[in-house]
CSV table of C-alpha atoms in Angstrom, one decimal:
chain,number,residue,atom,x,y,z
O,1,ALA,CA,15.5,-10.2,-20.2
O,2,VAL,CA,14.0,-11.4,-23.5
O,3,VAL,CA,10.3,-12.2,-23.3
O,4,SER,CA,9.1,-15.1,-25.3
O,5,THR,CA,6.4,-14.5,-27.9
O,6,GLN,CA,4.4,-17.4,-26.5
O,7,SER,CA,3.8,-15.6,-23.2
O,8,THR,CA,2.9,-12.3,-24.9
O,9,GLY,CA,0.7,-13.9,-27.5
O,10,GLY,CA,2.8,-12.5,-30.3
O,11,GLY,CA,2.8,-9.0,-28.9
O,12,MET,CA,-0.9,-8.9,-28.3
O,13,LYS,CA,-0.8,-9.3,-24.5
O,14,LEU,CA,0.9,-6.9,-22.1
O,15,LEU,CA,3.0,-8.4,-19.4
O,16,ARG,CA,3.1,-7.0,-15.8
O,17,LYS,CA,6.6,-5.6,-15.1
O,18,SER,CA,6.1,-3.5,-12.0
O,19,ASP,CA,3.6,-2.1,-9.5
O,20,ILE,CA,3.6,1.2,-7.7
O,21,ASN,CA,1.4,3.3,-5.5
O,22,ILE,CA,1.3,6.8,-6.8
O,23,GLY,CA,-0.8,8.1,-3.9
O,24,ALA,CA,-3.5,9.6,-6.1
O,25,HIS,CA,-5.9,8.5,-8.8
O,26,VAL,CA,-4.2,8.8,-12.2
O,27,ASN,CA,-6.4,10.4,-14.8
O,28,THR,CA,-4.3,10.6,-18.0
O,29,PHE,CA,-1.0,9.5,-19.5
O,30,LEU,CA,1.2,11.3,-22.1
O,31,ARG,CA,4.3,9.9,-23.8
O,32,THR,CA,7.0,12.3,-25.0
O,33,GLY,CA,10.5,11.9,-26.4
O,34,ILE,CA,13.4,12.7,-24.2
O,35,ARG,CA,15.9,15.5,-24.9
O,36,ILE,CA,18.8,14.3,-26.9
O,37,HIS,CA,22.5,15.4,-27.0
O,38,ASP,CA,22.0,18.4,-29.3
O,39,GLY,CA,19.2,19.8,-27.0
O,40,SER,CA,16.4,18.9,-29.4
O,41,ILE,CA,13.5,16.6,-28.5
O,42,LEU,CA,13.4,13.1,-29.9
O,43,GLY,CA,11.5,12.9,-33.2
O,44,THR,CA,11.5,16.6,-33.9
O,45,THR,CA,14.7,16.7,-36.0
O,46,PRO,CA,16.1,14.6,-38.8
O,47,ALA,CA,19.2,13.9,-36.7
O,48,SER,CA,17.1,12.0,-34.2
O,49,SER,CA,16.5,9.3,-36.7
O,50,LEU,CA,20.2,8.5,-36.7
O,51,LEU,CA,20.3,7.7,-33.0
O,52,HIS,CA,21.2,4.3,-31.7
O,53,PRO,CA,18.0,2.5,-30.6
O,54,SER,CA,19.1,2.6,-26.9
O,55,GLU,CA,19.0,6.4,-27.1
O,56,LYS,CA,15.5,6.5,-28.5
O,57,ARG,CA,13.7,6.6,-25.1
O,58,HIS,CA,10.5,8.2,-24.1
O,59,VAL,CA,9.2,9.7,-20.8
O,60,THR,CA,5.6,8.8,-19.8
O,61,TRP,CA,4.0,11.7,-18.0
O,62,PHE,CA,0.8,11.3,-15.9
O,63,GLY,CA,-1.7,13.6,-14.4
O,64,THR,CA,-3.7,12.9,-11.2
O,65,LEU,CA,-7.2,13.9,-10.2
O,66,ASP,CA,-5.8,16.1,-7.4
O,67,GLY,CA,-3.6,18.1,-9.8
O,68,GLY,CA,-0.3,16.2,-9.4
O,69,ILE,CA,2.1,15.6,-12.3
O,70,GLY,CA,4.5,12.7,-12.4
O,71,SER,CA,6.6,10.7,-14.8
O,72,PHE,CA,8.1,7.3,-15.7
O,73,LEU,CA,11.5,7.1,-17.4
O,74,PRO,CA,13.2,3.9,-18.6
O,75,LEU,CA,16.8,3.4,-17.4
O,76,ALA,CA,19.7,1.4,-18.8
O,77,GLU,CA,20.2,-1.8,-16.8
O,78,LYS,CA,23.6,-0.9,-15.3
O,79,ARG,CA,22.3,2.6,-14.2
O,80,TYR,CA,19.1,1.0,-12.8
O,81,ARG,CA,21.0,-1.6,-10.7
O,82,ARG,CA,23.3,1.1,-9.3
O,83,LEU,CA,20.4,3.4,-8.4
O,84,PHE,CA,18.4,0.5,-7.1
O,85,MET,CA,21.1,-0.4,-4.6
O,86,LEU,CA,21.3,3.3,-3.6
O,87,HIS,CA,17.5,3.4,-3.3
O,88,ASN,CA,17.6,0.5,-0.8
O,89,LYS,CA,20.4,2.1,1.2
O,90,LEU,CA,18.7,5.5,1.4
O,91,VAL,CA,15.5,3.9,2.8
O,92,THR,CA,17.4,3.2,6.0
O,93,ALA,CA,20.1,5.8,5.9
O,94,VAL,CA,18.0,9.0,5.6
O,95,ALA,CA,15.4,10.4,8.0
O,96,HIS,CA,12.0,10.5,6.3
O,97,ILE,CA,9.1,13.0,6.6
O,98,GLY,CA,7.0,11.9,9.5
O,99,GLY,CA,9.1,8.8,10.0
O,100,LEU,CA,7.3,7.1,7.2
O,101,ASN,CA,8.9,4.4,5.1
O,102,PRO,CA,8.9,5.5,1.4
O,103,LYS,CA,9.5,2.0,0.1
O,104,LYS,CA,6.4,0.7,2.0
O,105,PHE,CA,4.3,3.7,0.8
O,106,ARG,CA,5.2,3.1,-2.9
O,107,THR,CA,4.3,-0.6,-2.7
O,108,ALA,CA,1.1,-1.2,-4.7
O,109,LYS,CA,-2.0,-1.7,-2.7
O,110,MET,CA,-4.9,-3.7,-4.1
O,111,PRO,CA,-8.3,-4.5,-2.5
O,112,GLY,CA,-8.6,-8.1,-1.6
O,113,ARG,CA,-5.9,-10.7,-1.8
O,114,TRP,CA,-3.3,-10.9,-4.6
O,115,LEU,CA,-2.3,-14.3,-6.0
O,116,MET,CA,1.2,-12.9,-6.7
O,117,ASN,CA,3.8,-10.7,-5.0
O,118,PRO,CA,4.1,-7.0,-6.1
O,119,HIS,CA,6.9,-6.2,-8.5
O,120,ARG,CA,9.0,-3.4,-7.1
O,121,ASN,CA,10.9,-2.3,-10.2
O,122,ILE,CA,10.3,1.4,-10.0
O,123,LEU,CA,12.7,3.8,-8.3
O,124,ASP,CA,11.5,6.8,-6.3
O,125,TYR,CA,13.4,9.8,-7.7
O,126,GLN,CA,12.4,12.0,-4.7
O,127,LEU,CA,14.1,9.5,-2.4
O,128,LEU,CA,17.2,9.3,-4.7
O,129,THR,CA,17.6,13.1,-4.7
O,130,ASN,CA,18.1,12.9,-0.9
O,131,PHE,CA,21.6,11.6,-1.8
O,132,LEU,CA,22.5,15.2,-2.9
O,133,SER,CA,21.6,16.7,0.4
O,134,LEU,CA,23.9,14.4,2.4
O,135,SER,CA,27.3,15.5,3.6
O,136,HIS,CA,30.4,14.7,1.6
O,137,THR,CA,31.4,12.0,4.1
O,138,GLU,CA,27.9,10.3,4.1
O,139,ARG,CA,27.8,10.4,0.2
O,140,ARG,CA,31.2,8.7,0.0
O,141,GLU,CA,30.3,6.1,2.6
O,142,LEU,CA,27.0,5.2,0.9
O,143,ALA,CA,28.7,5.0,-2.5
O,144,LYS,CA,31.4,2.8,-1.1
O,145,GLN,CA,28.8,0.4,0.4
O,146,ILE,CA,27.2,-0.1,-3.1
O,147,GLY,CA,30.6,-0.3,-4.9
O,148,THR,CA,30.6,3.0,-6.8
O,149,THR,CA,31.7,6.6,-6.4
O,150,PRO,CA,29.6,9.6,-5.4
O,151,GLY,CA,30.5,11.2,-8.8
O,152,GLN,CA,29.0,8.3,-10.7
O,153,ILE,CA,25.8,8.5,-8.7
O,154,VAL,CA,25.5,12.3,-9.2
O,155,ASP,CA,26.1,11.7,-13.0
O,156,ASP,CA,23.3,9.1,-13.0
O,157,LEU,CA,20.9,11.6,-11.3
O,158,MET,CA,21.9,14.3,-13.8
O,159,VAL,CA,21.2,12.0,-16.7
O,160,ILE,CA,17.7,11.5,-15.4
O,161,GLN,CA,17.2,15.2,-14.7
O,162,LYS,CA,18.3,16.1,-18.2
O,163,ALA,CA,16.0,13.5,-19.8
O,164,MET,CA,13.1,15.0,-17.9
O,165,MET,CA,13.7,18.6,-19.0
O,166,ILE,CA,11.3,18.7,-21.9
O,167,PHE,CA,9.3,21.8,-21.1
């Protein structure tokens, strides 16, 4: 969606796009380029300047006070929608640790009352990888429910995994 320059103050104001509960206090953020087709990291070779703008993405890494490391990766709209539907199906289709609901846990919690609803636009990769541990029949059934194939979902998860391989 195109954001009007009036609501962003000509690019001077950040807009709230999503909320998430990390489960720990985040101490620092670091942005790095993703790995591109030839195996090099974005911005380190002259060939990376020839990429299409949609391929010039970055991973935002974060560190928490308790020693955890996590990341945020932007996804293409079509891939995001497919994985979002899978994410919603996996919340009810897979048994979770301690019977806890991962979607409820990842919903942002703020002290006091909010004047707006939380934006749930971030997918939990740990939950999505549970798809790989399902049986072949369960994979096929879940993929059929969201209108895709198990191979397409595995390809989407591999694209995310490859983009995260920076170290």
